Amino acid sequence: MTQKPLKASARAHSNIALIKYWGKREIALNLPAVGSLSVALADLYTDTQVEFSESLDEDDVILDGHENAKSSRRISQFIDLVRAQARTDLRAKVRSRNNFPTGAGLASSASGFAALALAATKAAGVDLSPRELSILARQGSGSAARSLFGGFVEMHRGEKADGSDAYAEPVLDADEWPLSLVIAITETEPKKVDSTEGMQSSAASSAFYQSWVDSSPDDLAAMRAAIAQRDFQAVGELTEYSCLKMHGLMLSAKPGLLYWNPATVALIHRVRELRKEGLSVYFTIDAGPQVKALCLPQDKQAVSNALAEVTGVQSVRSSELGPAAHLIADDE
Ligand code: PMV
């Protein structure tokens, strides 16, 4: 590191996969077994400040105003990767805040590790390209590799053992095809089985796992084509298909992994009814009980109102598609 102490702050937006990532081809480097394709969300984001300092004996990490030993360890291990590149032993002060519930299927690890990758490298004076940042963020969380970019983003599975071809890249900017997301929150507790554990159990015990991996390239190709043609119905149908296929895989693990609650199921039915009533809306669900509804901007208000009425829905948020991760002003 050239100057010290060095400080930087970054904002990264959460993302929601339309074609899902579930399964790892290698654990240590966190290499995905399948590619994925997501959209960035303008209104859900993480702000993270990192400051390296000679006065610290250990990393000092506060997330959403709290200390958490498990998260701190994961973050310190991630900063070790940045320290190795910067050739420094300096410890860091990390302050990070999500503007949405953490760990409940709203992709907080995606925006969290993307913001951390950008802020920590900048603070350490390590200059990485967007692709290199994506590769770094992937080692914190697979979906974080996508949160470096805005709009529609594809994550490549890659083939190489060193992970140098397992990175995300933008497919289409947010303003090239404005779409909206309505998020129905049915629970705010952190999930009980984290994605890494769920993925390992699915790979080890589901009879469907190999088919999931083998059929992924076709899903990605179909989604890429649908986006290129701005074919909303095709994008929506593929989104529901990939979501239900992933949850089918989770359900077929031993023991079966069920992230849904009764409100999640009610929301699935409601979204399908809304389509019959003429709205352009499709659902997707991640490793949690929230339902994310992809819709055309003109239907956003009607979809929000309808989903808010479903029994068990605690709150509804909506968002347009968002921008790439970027540096922001430091707090202090
Ligand atoms: O990035 P991770 O390890 O939290 O895994 C994300 C998995 C899903 O959210 C369920 C799917 C996805 O592609 O985002």
Coordinates of C-alpha atoms and ligand atoms in Angstrom, one line a residue:
M1 CA 0.0 0.0 0.0
T2 CA 1.3 3.4 -0.9
Q3 CA -0.5 5.7 1.5
K4 CA -2.1 4.9 4.9
P5 CA -4.5 4.9 6.4
L6 CA -6.7 4.6 3.3
K7 CA -10.4 4.7 3.2
A8 CA -13.1 4.1 0.5
S9 CA -16.8 3.7 0.3
A10 CA -18.9 1.9 -2.3
R11 CA -22.5 1.2 -3.1
A12 CA -23.6 -2.1 -4.8
H13 CA -27.1 -3.0 -5.7
S14 CA -28.8 -6.2 -5.0
N15 CA -29.7 -8.5 -7.9
I16 CA -32.3 -11.1 -8.6
A17 CA -31.5 -14.0 -10.8
L18 CA -33.9 -14.8 -13.7
I19 CA -31.9 -17.9 -14.5
K20 CA -30.8 -19.3 -11.2
Y21 CA -27.4 -20.3 -9.9
W22 CA -27.5 -23.3 -7.5
G23 CA -24.5 -25.7 -7.1
K24 CA -20.8 -25.3 -7.0
R25 CA -18.2 -27.0 -9.2
E26 CA -15.5 -26.2 -6.7
I27 CA -15.8 -25.0 -3.1
A28 CA -12.5 -23.3 -2.2
L29 CA -12.6 -20.7 -5.1
N30 CA -16.4 -20.7 -5.0
L31 CA -16.8 -21.8 -8.7
P32 CA -20.4 -22.2 -9.8
A33 CA -21.6 -25.4 -11.4
V34 CA -24.0 -23.4 -13.7
G35 CA -24.1 -20.0 -15.2
S36 CA -26.8 -17.5 -14.2
L37 CA -28.5 -14.4 -15.5
S38 CA -29.8 -11.6 -13.2
V39 CA -31.2 -8.1 -13.0
A40 CA -29.8 -5.4 -10.7
L41 CA -32.2 -3.6 -8.4
A42 CA -32.0 0.2 -8.1
D43 CA -33.7 0.5 -4.7
L44 CA -32.1 -2.3 -2.8
Y45 CA -28.4 -1.7 -2.0
T46 CA -25.5 -2.0 0.4
D47 CA -23.2 0.8 1.3
T48 CA -19.8 -0.2 2.7
Q49 CA -16.9 1.8 4.0
V50 CA -13.5 0.2 4.5
E51 CA -10.5 1.9 6.2
F52 CA -7.2 0.2 6.6
S53 CA -5.3 1.4 9.7
E54 CA -2.1 0.8 11.5
S55 CA -3.9 1.3 14.8
L56 CA -6.0 -1.9 14.6
D57 CA -4.9 -5.3 15.8
E58 CA -7.8 -7.1 14.2
D59 CA -10.5 -6.3 11.7
D60 CA -13.3 -4.3 13.2
V61 CA -16.6 -5.1 11.4
I62 CA -20.0 -3.7 12.0
L63 CA -22.9 -4.7 9.8
D64 CA -26.2 -2.8 10.1
G65 CA -25.0 -1.4 13.4
H66 CA -24.2 -4.8 15.0
E67 CA -21.2 -7.0 15.5
N68 CA -21.6 -10.6 14.3
A69 CA -18.8 -13.1 14.8
K70 CA -19.8 -15.4 11.9
S71 CA -20.2 -12.6 9.4
S72 CA -17.0 -10.9 10.6
R73 CA -15.0 -14.0 10.0
R74 CA -16.3 -14.4 6.5
I75 CA -15.6 -10.7 5.8
S76 CA -12.0 -10.9 7.3
Q77 CA -11.3 -14.0 5.1
F78 CA -12.5 -12.0 2.1
I79 CA -10.3 -9.0 3.0
D80 CA -7.4 -11.4 3.3
L81 CA -7.7 -11.8 -0.5
V82 CA -7.4 -8.1 -0.9
R83 CA -4.5 -7.9 1.6
A84 CA -2.7 -10.5 -0.3
Q85 CA -3.0 -8.5 -3.6
A86 CA -2.0 -5.3 -1.8
R87 CA 0.9 -7.0 0.0
T88 CA -0.2 -5.6 3.3
D89 CA -1.0 -6.9 6.8
L90 CA -3.0 -3.9 7.8
R91 CA -6.3 -4.6 9.5
A92 CA -9.5 -2.9 8.4
K93 CA -12.4 -1.1 9.9
V94 CA -15.6 -2.1 7.9
R95 CA -18.9 -0.4 8.3
S96 CA -21.7 -1.8 6.1
R97 CA -25.4 -1.1 5.9
N98 CA -28.2 -2.7 3.8
N99 CA -31.3 -0.7 3.1
F100 CA -33.3 -4.0 3.3
P101 CA -33.5 -7.1 5.5
T102 CA -30.3 -9.1 5.7
G103 CA -30.1 -12.8 4.9
A104 CA -33.7 -13.4 4.1
G105 CA -33.6 -14.2 0.4
L106 CA -33.1 -10.6 -0.7
A107 CA -29.6 -11.2 -1.9
S108 CA -27.8 -9.2 0.8
S109 CA -24.7 -11.3 0.3
A110 CA -24.7 -10.3 -3.4
S111 CA -24.7 -6.5 -2.8
G112 CA -22.7 -6.9 0.4
F113 CA -19.7 -8.7 -1.1
A114 CA -19.8 -6.6 -4.3
A115 CA -19.7 -3.4 -2.2
L116 CA -16.9 -4.8 0.0
A117 CA -14.8 -5.9 -3.1
L118 CA -15.0 -2.4 -4.6
A119 CA -14.4 -0.5 -1.3
A120 CA -11.7 -2.7 0.0
T121 CA -9.6 -2.8 -3.2
K122 CA -10.0 1.0 -3.6
A123 CA -9.0 1.6 0.1
A124 CA -6.0 -0.8 -0.3
G125 CA -4.9 0.9 -3.6
V126 CA -5.4 -2.2 -5.7
D127 CA -6.6 -1.3 -9.1
L128 CA -8.7 -4.1 -10.6
S129 CA -10.8 -4.2 -13.9
P130 CA -14.5 -4.8 -13.6
R131 CA -13.9 -8.4 -14.6
E132 CA -11.2 -8.9 -11.9
L133 CA -13.5 -7.3 -9.3
S134 CA -16.2 -9.7 -10.3
I135 CA -13.8 -12.7 -9.9
L136 CA -12.8 -11.3 -6.5
A137 CA -16.5 -10.7 -5.4
R138 CA -17.4 -14.3 -6.5
Q139 CA -15.1 -15.6 -3.8
G140 CA -17.3 -13.9 -1.2
S141 CA -20.5 -15.1 -2.7
G142 CA -21.4 -16.4 -6.1
S143 CA -24.2 -13.9 -6.8
A144 CA -21.9 -11.0 -5.7
A145 CA -20.0 -11.5 -8.9
R146 CA -23.1 -10.2 -10.7
S147 CA -23.7 -7.2 -8.4
L148 CA -20.7 -5.3 -9.8
F149 CA -22.8 -4.6 -12.9
G150 CA -26.0 -2.9 -13.7
G151 CA -29.1 -3.9 -15.7
F152 CA -29.1 -7.5 -17.1
V153 CA -26.0 -9.4 -16.1
E154 CA -24.8 -12.9 -17.0
M155 CA -22.5 -14.9 -14.8
H156 CA -20.3 -17.5 -16.6
R157 CA -19.8 -20.9 -15.1
G158 CA -16.3 -21.1 -16.6
E159 CA -14.3 -24.3 -17.1
K160 CA -10.9 -23.4 -15.7
A161 CA -9.7 -24.7 -12.4
D162 CA -8.3 -21.3 -11.3
G163 CA -11.6 -19.6 -11.8
S164 CA -10.3 -17.0 -14.2
D165 CA -13.2 -17.6 -16.5
A166 CA -15.9 -17.6 -13.8
Y167 CA -17.0 -14.0 -13.9
A168 CA -20.0 -11.9 -14.6
E169 CA -20.5 -9.3 -17.4
P170 CA -23.3 -7.0 -18.5
V171 CA -25.8 -8.1 -21.1
L172 CA -28.0 -5.1 -21.4
D173 CA -28.1 -1.7 -19.6
A174 CA -31.0 -0.9 -17.3
D175 CA -32.2 2.0 -19.5
E176 CA -32.1 -0.2 -22.6
W177 CA -35.2 -2.1 -21.4
P178 CA -37.0 -0.7 -18.4
L179 CA -38.6 -3.4 -16.3
S180 CA -39.8 -3.3 -12.7
L181 CA -39.6 -5.7 -9.7
V182 CA -42.2 -5.9 -7.0
I183 CA -40.9 -7.7 -3.9
A184 CA -43.4 -9.2 -1.4
I185 CA -41.7 -9.7 2.0
T186 CA -43.3 -12.6 4.0
E187 CA -40.7 -13.0 6.7
T188 CA -37.7 -10.9 7.9
E189 CA -35.9 -13.5 9.9
P190 CA -32.5 -14.7 8.4
K191 CA -32.9 -18.1 6.6
K192 CA -32.2 -21.3 8.4
V193 CA -30.2 -23.1 5.8
D194 CA -27.7 -20.9 4.0
S195 CA -27.1 -21.2 0.3
T196 CA -23.7 -22.9 0.5
E197 CA -25.1 -25.6 2.7
G198 CA -28.3 -26.0 0.6
M199 CA -26.2 -26.3 -2.6
Q200 CA -23.9 -28.9 -1.2
S201 CA -26.8 -31.0 0.1
S202 CA -28.6 -30.7 -3.3
A203 CA -25.5 -31.8 -5.1
A204 CA -24.8 -34.7 -2.8
S205 CA -28.3 -36.1 -2.4
S206 CA -30.7 -35.1 -5.2
A207 CA -31.3 -37.5 -8.1
F208 CA -32.1 -34.4 -10.2
Y209 CA -28.8 -32.6 -9.7
Q210 CA -27.0 -33.7 -12.9
S211 CA -30.0 -32.8 -15.0
W212 CA -30.1 -29.4 -13.5
V213 CA -26.5 -28.8 -14.4
D214 CA -26.8 -30.4 -17.9
S215 CA -29.9 -28.3 -18.8
S216 CA -28.5 -25.0 -17.7
P217 CA -26.8 -23.9 -20.9
D218 CA -30.1 -24.2 -22.8
D219 CA -31.9 -22.0 -20.3
L220 CA -29.2 -19.4 -20.5
A221 CA -29.3 -19.4 -24.3
A222 CA -33.1 -19.0 -24.3
M223 CA -33.0 -16.2 -21.8
R224 CA -30.2 -14.4 -23.7
A225 CA -32.3 -14.6 -26.9
A226 CA -35.5 -13.4 -25.1
I227 CA -33.7 -10.4 -23.7
A228 CA -32.1 -9.5 -27.1
Q229 CA -35.6 -9.6 -28.6
R230 CA -37.2 -7.7 -25.6
D231 CA -39.7 -10.5 -25.5
F232 CA -41.2 -10.0 -22.0
Q233 CA -43.5 -13.0 -22.1
A234 CA -40.5 -15.3 -23.0
V235 CA -38.4 -13.7 -20.3
G236 CA -41.2 -14.1 -17.8
E237 CA -41.9 -17.8 -18.7
L238 CA -38.2 -18.7 -18.5
T239 CA -37.9 -16.9 -15.2
E240 CA -40.7 -18.9 -13.6
Y241 CA -39.4 -22.1 -15.2
S242 CA -35.8 -21.6 -13.8
C243 CA -37.2 -20.7 -10.4
L244 CA -39.5 -23.7 -10.1
K245 CA -36.8 -26.0 -11.5
M246 CA -34.3 -24.8 -8.8
H247 CA -36.9 -25.2 -6.0
G248 CA -37.8 -28.7 -7.4
L249 CA -34.1 -29.6 -7.1
M250 CA -34.0 -28.2 -3.5
L251 CA -37.2 -30.2 -2.6
S252 CA -35.6 -33.4 -4.0
A253 CA -32.5 -33.2 -1.7
K254 CA -32.3 -35.4 1.4
P255 CA -33.7 -33.9 3.6
G256 CA -35.8 -31.9 1.3
L257 CA -35.1 -28.2 1.4
L258 CA -38.2 -26.0 1.6
Y259 CA -37.7 -22.2 1.8
W260 CA -41.4 -21.3 1.2
N261 CA -44.0 -20.5 3.7
P262 CA -47.8 -20.4 3.1
A263 CA -47.7 -16.8 1.9
T264 CA -45.0 -17.7 -0.7
V265 CA -47.4 -20.3 -2.2
A266 CA -50.4 -17.9 -2.1
L267 CA -48.2 -15.3 -3.9
I268 CA -47.4 -17.7 -6.7
H269 CA -51.1 -18.4 -7.2
R270 CA -51.9 -14.7 -7.1
V271 CA -49.2 -13.8 -9.7
R272 CA -50.7 -16.4 -12.0
E273 CA -54.2 -15.0 -11.5
L274 CA -53.0 -11.5 -12.2
R275 CA -51.8 -12.7 -15.6
K276 CA -55.2 -14.1 -16.4
E277 CA -56.6 -10.6 -15.4
G278 CA -54.3 -9.1 -18.0
L279 CA -51.2 -7.9 -16.1
S280 CA -47.7 -8.7 -17.4
V281 CA -46.2 -10.2 -14.3
Y282 CA -44.1 -13.3 -13.5
F283 CA -42.6 -14.5 -10.2
T284 CA -39.3 -15.7 -9.0
I285 CA -38.1 -16.9 -5.5
D286 CA -34.6 -17.4 -4.1
A287 CA -33.3 -19.2 -1.1
G288 CA -35.9 -17.7 1.1
P289 CA -39.7 -17.1 1.4
Q290 CA -39.9 -13.7 -0.4
V291 CA -41.6 -13.5 -3.8
K292 CA -40.1 -11.2 -6.5
A293 CA -42.5 -10.3 -9.3
L294 CA -41.0 -9.1 -12.6
C295 CA -43.4 -6.8 -14.4
L296 CA -43.7 -4.1 -17.0
P297 CA -43.4 -0.6 -15.4
Q298 CA -47.0 0.3 -16.3
D299 CA -48.3 -2.6 -14.2
K300 CA -46.0 -2.0 -11.2
Q301 CA -48.6 -0.2 -9.1
A302 CA -51.4 -2.7 -9.7
V303 CA -49.1 -5.6 -9.0
S304 CA -47.9 -3.9 -5.7
N305 CA -51.5 -3.3 -4.6
A306 CA -52.5 -6.9 -5.4
L307 CA -49.6 -8.6 -3.7
A308 CA -49.9 -6.4 -0.6
E309 CA -53.4 -7.8 -0.1
V310 CA -52.2 -11.5 0.0
T311 CA -52.5 -13.1 3.5
G312 CA -49.1 -13.3 5.2
V313 CA -47.4 -10.5 3.2
Q314 CA -45.7 -8.2 5.7
S315 CA -44.6 -5.5 3.3
V316 CA -44.1 -4.8 -0.4
R317 CA -41.2 -3.0 -2.0
S318 CA -40.7 -2.2 -5.6
S319 CA -37.7 -1.2 -7.7
E320 CA -36.7 -0.4 -11.2
L321 CA -33.6 -2.0 -12.7
G322 CA -30.4 -0.6 -11.2
P323 CA -26.9 0.6 -12.0
A324 CA -23.5 -0.9 -11.6
A325 CA -21.6 -0.8 -8.2
H326 CA -19.9 2.5 -7.7
L327 CA -17.8 4.5 -5.3
I328 CA -19.6 6.9 -3.0
A329 CA -18.5 9.7 -0.7
D330 CA -17.1 8.6 2.7
D331 CA -19.3 9.2 5.8
E332 CA -16.6 10.9 7.8
Ligands
PMV1 O1 -24.6 -16.1 -4.0 P1 -25.2 -17.2 -3.1 O2 -24.2 -18.2 -2.6 O3 -25.9 -16.6 -1.9 O4 -26.3 -18.0 -3.9 C1 -27.4 -17.4 -4.5 C2 -28.4 -18.5 -4.9 C3 -29.8 -18.0 -5.3 O5 -30.0 -16.7 -4.8 C4 -30.8 -18.9 -4.8 C5 -29.8 -18.0 -6.9 C6 -29.1 -16.9 -7.6 O6 -28.6 -17.1 -8.7 O7 -29.0 -15.8 -7.0

